[in-house]
Amino acid sequence: MAAREAGCAGAMPRLDHIEGRIAYMKAELGLTPQQLPAWDAMAAALRQAATHASEMTPGHTGAAAGAGMAGADDAWPQRMAAAAQLLSARADMLRALAGPARDLYAVLSPAQRAMADQMTGTAPGGV
């Protein structure tokens, strides 16, 4: 098994990769029918987080552009403010994922928990 194959440990998979990541995690966990409601909530939260992350990517024409995201040629204070905005959005995303992750983890067997721990990386908020 290729753990942490979503890219950098802790990084949110790109929006165009999230469905593959969700399918991979579901298959590796070997979920039972009783665990599927918690899994479905987690998958929905992952989709929402990936969508939001794609909107906050610098250079995106959506929310990031409207938020005045700074580029490499912008002044230091603008880059600093943009970085703070991205970190705040990342923290919001992690908070939104924490509840569904906790609920899913609660219904996993010890072996499934070990697999989930391994798949999600070591960085805070790894998915």
Tab-separated table of N, CA and C in Angstrom:
chain	number	residue	atom	x	y	z
A	1	MET	N	0.826	-1.178	0.000
A	1	MET	CA	0.000	0.000	0.000
A	1	MET	C	0.871	1.242	0.000
A	2	ALA	N	0.487	2.234	-0.751
A	2	ALA	CA	1.236	3.486	-0.828
A	2	ALA	C	0.582	4.505	0.092
A	3	ALA	N	1.115	4.616	1.286
A	3	ALA	CA	0.557	5.566	2.246
A	3	ALA	C	0.899	6.979	1.827
A	4	ARG	N	0.041	7.903	2.213
A	4	ARG	CA	0.254	9.316	1.963
A	4	ARG	C	0.415	9.638	0.482
A	5	GLU	N	-0.273	8.914	-0.393
A	5	GLU	CA	-0.088	9.152	-1.805
A	5	GLU	C	-0.858	10.347	-2.336
A	6	ALA	N	-1.441	11.112	-1.472
A	6	ALA	CA	-2.143	12.311	-1.913
A	6	ALA	C	-1.174	13.445	-2.200
A	7	GLY	N	0.087	13.240	-1.990
A	7	GLY	CA	1.064	14.300	-2.179
A	7	GLY	C	1.772	14.518	-0.865
A	8	CYS	N	2.051	15.761	-0.559
A	8	CYS	CA	2.709	16.074	0.705
A	8	CYS	C	1.819	15.624	1.853
A	9	ALA	N	2.426	15.044	2.859
A	9	ALA	CA	1.647	14.620	4.018
A	9	ALA	C	0.945	15.829	4.590
A	10	GLY	N	-0.338	15.701	4.794
A	10	GLY	CA	-1.112	16.796	5.362
A	10	GLY	C	-1.708	17.727	4.336
A	11	ALA	N	-1.333	17.589	3.082
A	11	ALA	CA	-1.869	18.467	2.062
A	11	ALA	C	-3.226	17.952	1.600
A	12	MET	N	-4.118	18.865	1.320
A	12	MET	CA	-5.413	18.484	0.787
A	12	MET	C	-5.225	18.098	-0.671
A	13	PRO	N	-5.725	16.924	-1.069
A	13	PRO	CA	-5.634	16.555	-2.484
A	13	PRO	C	-6.328	17.588	-3.358
A	14	ARG	N	-5.829	17.775	-4.565
A	14	ARG	CA	-6.443	18.708	-5.496
A	14	ARG	C	-7.871	18.271	-5.785
A	15	LEU	N	-8.682	19.247	-6.149
A	15	LEU	CA	-10.097	18.984	-6.414
A	15	LEU	C	-10.268	17.907	-7.477
A	16	ASP	N	-9.427	17.918	-8.511
A	16	ASP	CA	-9.573	16.921	-9.566
A	16	ASP	C	-9.058	15.546	-9.151
A	17	HIS	N	-8.489	15.426	-7.950
A	17	HIS	CA	-8.007	14.142	-7.441
A	17	HIS	C	-8.803	13.631	-6.243
A	18	ILE	N	-9.706	14.438	-5.725
A	18	ILE	CA	-10.349	14.088	-4.461
A	18	ILE	C	-11.203	12.831	-4.570
A	19	GLU	N	-11.897	12.620	-5.686
A	19	GLU	CA	-12.733	11.424	-5.801
A	19	GLU	C	-11.879	10.158	-5.776
A	20	GLY	N	-10.719	10.203	-6.421
A	20	GLY	CA	-9.817	9.052	-6.376
A	20	GLY	C	-9.292	8.811	-4.976
A	21	ARG	N	-8.983	9.880	-4.268
A	21	ARG	CA	-8.482	9.767	-2.897
A	21	ARG	C	-9.564	9.176	-1.985
A	22	ILE	N	-10.786	9.639	-2.163
A	22	ILE	CA	-11.896	9.128	-1.357
A	22	ILE	C	-12.110	7.639	-1.634
A	23	ALA	N	-12.110	7.263	-2.905
A	23	ALA	CA	-12.293	5.852	-3.263
A	23	ALA	C	-11.166	4.991	-2.710
A	24	TYR	N	-9.941	5.489	-2.788
A	24	TYR	CA	-8.785	4.763	-2.268
A	24	TYR	C	-8.922	4.531	-0.765
A	25	MET	N	-9.237	5.595	-0.034
A	25	MET	CA	-9.363	5.476	1.416
A	25	MET	C	-10.476	4.501	1.800
A	26	LYS	N	-11.615	4.602	1.109
A	26	LYS	CA	-12.744	3.716	1.411
A	26	LYS	C	-12.354	2.263	1.173
A	27	ALA	N	-11.698	1.992	0.059
A	27	ALA	CA	-11.295	0.617	-0.259
A	27	ALA	C	-10.267	0.101	0.743
A	28	GLU	N	-9.290	0.903	1.088
A	28	GLU	CA	-8.246	0.472	2.019
A	28	GLU	C	-8.798	0.226	3.419
A	29	LEU	N	-9.784	1.001	3.821
A	29	LEU	CA	-10.356	0.831	5.159
A	29	LEU	C	-11.243	-0.406	5.252
A	30	GLY	N	-11.774	-0.874	4.129
A	30	GLY	CA	-12.630	-2.055	4.167
A	30	GLY	C	-13.837	-1.853	5.059
A	31	LEU	N	-14.571	-0.821	4.803
A	31	LEU	CA	-15.686	-0.436	5.659
A	31	LEU	C	-16.832	-1.434	5.617
A	32	THR	N	-17.509	-1.567	6.735
A	32	THR	CA	-18.697	-2.415	6.837
A	32	THR	C	-19.927	-1.559	6.524
A	33	PRO	N	-21.051	-2.185	6.239
A	33	PRO	CA	-22.277	-1.410	5.989
A	33	PRO	C	-22.647	-0.498	7.169
A	34	GLN	N	-22.388	-0.940	8.376
A	34	GLN	CA	-22.713	-0.124	9.548
A	34	GLN	C	-21.835	1.129	9.638
A	35	GLN	N	-20.662	1.101	9.042
A	35	GLN	CA	-19.739	2.233	9.098
A	35	GLN	C	-19.982	3.244	7.978
A	36	LEU	N	-20.781	2.877	6.988
A	36	LEU	CA	-20.961	3.733	5.815
A	36	LEU	C	-21.580	5.100	6.107
A	37	PRO	N	-22.533	5.239	7.023
A	37	PRO	CA	-23.036	6.594	7.286
A	37	PRO	C	-21.936	7.548	7.767
A	38	ALA	N	-21.077	7.076	8.654
A	38	ALA	CA	-19.974	7.927	9.120
A	38	ALA	C	-19.003	8.201	7.977
A	39	TRP	N	-18.774	7.189	7.140
A	39	TRP	CA	-17.884	7.381	5.993
A	39	TRP	C	-18.475	8.397	5.009
A	40	ASP	N	-19.773	8.297	4.733
A	40	ASP	CA	-20.406	9.217	3.798
A	40	ASP	C	-20.287	10.665	4.268
A	41	ALA	N	-20.423	10.879	5.565
A	41	ALA	CA	-20.260	12.235	6.115
A	41	ALA	C	-18.814	12.703	5.948
A	42	MET	N	-17.863	11.813	6.170
A	42	MET	CA	-16.451	12.166	6.000
A	42	MET	C	-16.148	12.481	4.540
A	43	ALA	N	-16.655	11.660	3.624
A	43	ALA	CA	-16.422	11.884	2.195
A	43	ALA	C	-17.014	13.226	1.758
A	44	ALA	N	-18.197	13.546	2.246
A	44	ALA	CA	-18.820	14.832	1.902
A	44	ALA	C	-17.976	15.996	2.420
A	45	ALA	N	-17.455	15.861	3.627
A	45	ALA	CA	-16.604	16.911	4.196
A	45	ALA	C	-15.310	17.051	3.395
A	46	LEU	N	-14.736	15.936	2.949
A	46	LEU	CA	-13.529	15.988	2.125
A	46	LEU	C	-13.796	16.682	0.798
A	47	ARG	N	-14.923	16.370	0.179
A	47	ARG	CA	-15.275	17.028	-1.087
A	47	ARG	C	-15.426	18.536	-0.893
A	48	GLN	N	-16.113	18.911	0.176
A	48	GLN	CA	-16.317	20.333	0.459
A	48	GLN	C	-14.985	21.030	0.723
A	49	ALA	N	-14.118	20.389	1.478
A	49	ALA	CA	-12.812	20.982	1.784
A	49	ALA	C	-11.968	21.136	0.523
A	50	ALA	N	-11.992	20.138	-0.350
A	50	ALA	CA	-11.226	20.218	-1.590
A	50	ALA	C	-11.756	21.329	-2.489
A	51	THR	N	-13.073	21.465	-2.526
A	51	THR	CA	-13.676	22.540	-3.319
A	51	THR	C	-13.242	23.897	-2.772
A	52	HIS	N	-13.326	24.044	-1.473
A	52	HIS	CA	-12.941	25.313	-0.853
A	52	HIS	C	-11.449	25.592	-1.068
A	53	ALA	N	-10.612	24.573	-0.918
A	53	ALA	CA	-9.168	24.756	-1.109
A	53	ALA	C	-8.859	25.179	-2.536
A	54	SER	N	-9.574	24.623	-3.501
A	54	SER	CA	-9.320	24.996	-4.892
A	54	SER	C	-9.707	26.451	-5.146
A	55	GLU	N	-10.713	26.926	-4.443
A	55	GLU	CA	-11.130	28.319	-4.592
A	55	GLU	C	-10.137	29.282	-3.962
A	56	MET	N	-9.373	28.814	-2.998
A	56	MET	CA	-8.408	29.673	-2.314
A	56	MET	C	-7.007	29.598	-2.912
A	57	THR	N	-6.824	28.807	-3.963
A	57	THR	CA	-5.514	28.677	-4.581
A	57	THR	C	-5.163	29.965	-5.310
A	58	PRO	N	-3.950	30.516	-5.061
A	58	PRO	CA	-3.555	31.726	-5.781
A	58	PRO	C	-3.634	31.496	-7.287
A	59	GLY	N	-4.137	32.522	-7.985
A	59	GLY	CA	-4.263	32.423	-9.421
A	59	GLY	C	-5.621	31.918	-9.865
A	60	HIS	N	-6.425	31.417	-8.914
A	60	HIS	CA	-7.773	30.946	-9.235
A	60	HIS	C	-8.642	32.164	-9.496
A	61	THR	N	-9.572	32.038	-10.381
A	61	THR	CA	-10.401	33.184	-10.736
A	61	THR	C	-11.601	33.357	-9.821
A	62	GLY	N	-11.779	32.456	-8.862
A	62	GLY	CA	-12.938	32.537	-7.985
A	62	GLY	C	-12.676	33.361	-6.746
A	63	ALA	N	-12.876	32.742	-5.586
A	63	ALA	CA	-12.812	33.453	-4.313
A	63	ALA	C	-11.446	34.064	-4.056
A	64	ALA	N	-10.383	33.396	-4.474
A	64	ALA	CA	-9.042	33.918	-4.210
A	64	ALA	C	-8.835	35.238	-4.931
A	65	ALA	N	-9.266	35.308	-6.184
A	65	ALA	CA	-9.108	36.544	-6.935
A	65	ALA	C	-9.945	37.648	-6.307
A	66	GLY	N	-11.151	37.315	-5.892
A	66	GLY	CA	-12.016	38.300	-5.268
A	66	GLY	C	-11.499	38.746	-3.915
A	67	ALA	N	-10.718	37.893	-3.260
A	67	ALA	CA	-10.182	38.236	-1.954
A	67	ALA	C	-8.906	39.050	-2.061
A	68	GLY	N	-8.455	39.332	-3.299
A	68	GLY	CA	-7.256	40.136	-3.478
A	68	GLY	C	-5.991	39.401	-3.085
A	69	MET	N	-5.878	38.134	-3.444
A	69	MET	CA	-4.703	37.350	-3.091
A	69	MET	C	-3.457	37.991	-3.682
A	70	ALA	N	-2.414	38.062	-2.882
A	70	ALA	CA	-1.162	38.677	-3.308
A	70	ALA	C	-0.350	37.706	-4.140
A	71	GLY	N	0.407	38.243	-5.074
A	71	GLY	CA	1.301	37.453	-5.896
A	71	GLY	C	2.747	37.712	-5.514
A	72	ALA	N	3.665	37.028	-6.181
A	72	ALA	CA	5.089	37.134	-5.859
A	72	ALA	C	5.617	38.544	-6.044
A	73	ASP	N	4.998	39.333	-6.909
A	73	ASP	CA	5.479	40.698	-7.168
A	73	ASP	C	4.871	41.730	-6.222
A	74	ASP	N	3.957	41.307	-5.369
A	74	ASP	CA	3.332	42.243	-4.444
A	74	ASP	C	4.265	42.550	-3.279
A	75	ALA	N	3.962	43.618	-2.588
A	75	ALA	CA	4.775	44.048	-1.452
A	75	ALA	C	4.664	43.047	-0.307
A	76	TRP	N	5.683	43.030	0.513
A	76	TRP	CA	5.770	42.117	1.653
A	76	TRP	C	4.511	42.133	2.511
A	77	PRO	N	3.989	43.303	2.936
A	77	PRO	CA	2.777	43.282	3.762
A	77	PRO	C	1.582	42.629	3.060
A	78	GLN	N	1.458	42.821	1.751
A	78	GLN	CA	0.364	42.189	1.012
A	78	GLN	C	0.534	40.674	0.982
A	79	ARG	N	1.769	40.216	0.769
A	79	ARG	CA	2.026	38.774	0.759
A	79	ARG	C	1.764	38.175	2.132
A	80	MET	N	2.152	38.906	3.166
A	80	MET	CA	1.943	38.431	4.532
A	80	MET	C	0.448	38.329	4.846
A	81	ALA	N	-0.328	39.338	4.468
A	81	ALA	CA	-1.770	39.317	4.701
A	81	ALA	C	-2.426	38.176	3.913
A	82	ALA	N	-1.977	37.959	2.682
A	82	ALA	CA	-2.532	36.875	1.873
A	82	ALA	C	-2.208	35.521	2.492
A	83	ALA	N	-0.987	35.366	3.004
A	83	ALA	CA	-0.604	34.108	3.651
A	83	ALA	C	-1.461	33.869	4.893
A	84	ALA	N	-1.698	34.921	5.656
A	84	ALA	CA	-2.539	34.793	6.852
A	84	ALA	C	-3.961	34.390	6.470
A	85	GLN	N	-4.472	34.943	5.387
A	85	GLN	CA	-5.816	34.600	4.928
A	85	GLN	C	-5.878	33.131	4.516
A	86	LEU	N	-4.862	32.654	3.815
A	86	LEU	CA	-4.832	31.249	3.411
A	86	LEU	C	-4.731	30.323	4.617
A	87	LEU	N	-3.906	30.688	5.596
A	87	LEU	CA	-3.786	29.865	6.798
A	87	LEU	C	-5.086	29.834	7.590
A	88	SER	N	-5.782	30.956	7.634
A	88	SER	CA	-7.068	31.004	8.318
A	88	SER	C	-8.083	30.104	7.608
A	89	ALA	N	-8.078	30.138	6.278
A	89	ALA	CA	-8.981	29.273	5.514
A	89	ALA	C	-8.629	27.807	5.738
A	90	ARG	N	-7.336	27.496	5.826
A	90	ARG	CA	-6.896	26.114	6.078
A	90	ARG	C	-7.363	25.665	7.469
A	91	ALA	N	-7.249	26.549	8.457
A	91	ALA	CA	-7.705	26.213	9.810
A	91	ALA	C	-9.210	25.963	9.821
A	92	ASP	N	-9.970	26.788	9.099
A	92	ASP	CA	-11.419	26.576	9.007
A	92	ASP	C	-11.726	25.221	8.379
A	93	MET	N	-10.973	24.856	7.324
A	93	MET	CA	-11.175	23.581	6.658
A	93	MET	C	-10.893	22.429	7.616
A	94	LEU	N	-9.818	22.522	8.379
A	94	LEU	CA	-9.478	21.455	9.320
A	94	LEU	C	-10.527	21.318	10.410
A	95	ARG	N	-11.057	22.432	10.877
A	95	ARG	CA	-12.137	22.377	11.866
A	95	ARG	C	-13.371	21.700	11.279
A	96	ALA	N	-13.665	21.980	10.007
A	96	ALA	CA	-14.828	21.358	9.363
A	96	ALA	C	-14.625	19.854	9.174
A	97	LEU	N	-13.391	19.412	8.993
A	97	LEU	CA	-13.096	17.991	8.818
A	97	LEU	C	-13.004	17.236	10.147
A	98	ALA	N	-12.701	17.939	11.214
A	98	ALA	CA	-12.437	17.287	12.498
A	98	ALA	C	-13.635	16.499	13.021
A	99	GLY	N	-14.828	17.058	12.943
A	99	GLY	CA	-16.018	16.360	13.444
A	99	GLY	C	-16.299	15.066	12.689
A	100	PRO	N	-16.405	15.137	11.345
A	100	PRO	CA	-16.625	13.898	10.594
A	100	PRO	C	-15.497	12.880	10.782
A	101	ALA	N	-14.259	13.355	10.898
A	101	ALA	CA	-13.131	12.432	11.114
A	101	ALA	C	-13.257	11.748	12.471
A	102	ARG	N	-13.610	12.508	13.480
A	102	ARG	CA	-13.782	11.949	14.829
A	102	ARG	C	-14.917	10.918	14.840
A	103	ASP	N	-16.031	11.253	14.170
A	103	ASP	CA	-17.173	10.334	14.125
A	103	ASP	C	-16.821	9.044	13.383
A	104	LEU	N	-16.097	9.164	12.278
A	104	LEU	CA	-15.685	7.971	11.538
A	104	LEU	C	-14.720	7.136	12.366
A	105	TYR	N	-13.735	7.782	12.949
A	105	TYR	CA	-12.720	7.079	13.742
A	105	TYR	C	-13.366	6.291	14.881
A	106	ALA	N	-14.432	6.843	15.445
A	106	ALA	CA	-15.117	6.190	16.571
A	106	ALA	C	-15.745	4.861	16.179
A	107	VAL	N	-16.115	4.685	14.907
A	107	VAL	CA	-16.765	3.445	14.496
A	107	VAL	C	-15.803	2.474	13.813
A	108	LEU	N	-14.538	2.853	13.672
A	108	LEU	CA	-13.556	1.967	13.044
A	108	LEU	C	-13.030	0.940	14.034
A	109	SER	N	-12.659	-0.221	13.532
A	109	SER	CA	-12.007	-1.241	14.350
A	109	SER	C	-10.566	-0.794	14.622
A	110	PRO	N	-9.883	-1.418	15.573
A	110	PRO	CA	-8.480	-1.061	15.810
A	110	PRO	C	-7.610	-1.197	14.555
A	111	ALA	N	-7.834	-2.223	13.749
A	111	ALA	CA	-7.045	-2.394	12.525
A	111	ALA	C	-7.353	-1.282	11.518
A	112	GLN	N	-8.618	-0.909	11.420
A	112	GLN	CA	-8.992	0.173	10.513
A	112	GLN	C	-8.428	1.513	10.996
A	113	ARG	N	-8.408	1.699	12.314
A	113	ARG	CA	-7.826	2.932	12.855
A	113	ARG	C	-6.340	3.019	12.518
A	114	ALA	N	-5.646	1.910	12.643
A	114	ALA	CA	-4.219	1.897	12.296
A	114	ALA	C	-4.031	2.235	10.823
A	115	MET	N	-4.889	1.696	9.972
A	115	MET	CA	-4.818	1.996	8.540
A	115	MET	C	-5.104	3.468	8.289
A	116	ALA	N	-6.119	4.006	8.938
A	116	ALA	CA	-6.453	5.420	8.779
A	116	ALA	C	-5.303	6.303	9.244
A	117	ASP	N	-4.697	5.943	10.365
A	117	ASP	CA	-3.554	6.706	10.865
A	117	ASP	C	-2.423	6.706	9.849
A	118	GLN	N	-2.177	5.578	9.246
A	118	GLN	CA	-1.091	5.438	8.274
A	118	GLN	C	-1.415	6.212	6.987
A	119	MET	N	-2.634	6.147	6.516
A	119	MET	CA	-3.009	6.795	5.257
A	119	MET	C	-3.043	8.306	5.339
A	120	THR	N	-3.299	8.838	6.487
A	120	THR	CA	-3.515	10.276	6.587
A	120	THR	C	-2.273	11.087	6.854
A	121	GLY	N	-1.126	10.468	6.910
A	121	GLY	CA	0.097	11.240	7.054
A	121	GLY	C	0.394	11.662	8.459
A	122	THR	N	1.448	12.423	8.587
A	122	THR	CA	1.906	12.848	9.896
A	122	THR	C	1.723	14.323	10.162
A	123	ALA	N	1.490	15.119	9.128
A	123	ALA	CA	1.310	16.559	9.328
A	123	ALA	C	-0.058	16.807	9.936
A	124	PRO	N	-0.203	17.893	10.703
A	124	PRO	CA	-1.508	18.193	11.271
A	124	PRO	C	-2.563	18.327	10.173
A	125	GLY	N	-3.657	17.619	10.348
A	125	GLY	CA	-4.734	17.721	9.385
A	125	GLY	C	-4.555	16.893	8.142
A	126	GLY	N	-3.622	15.964	8.152
A	126	GLY	CA	-3.393	15.131	6.967
A	126	GLY	C	-4.657	14.407	6.555
A	127	VAL	N	-4.942	14.402	5.279
A	127	VAL	CA	-6.116	13.692	4.760
A	127	VAL	C	-5.734	12.848	3.575
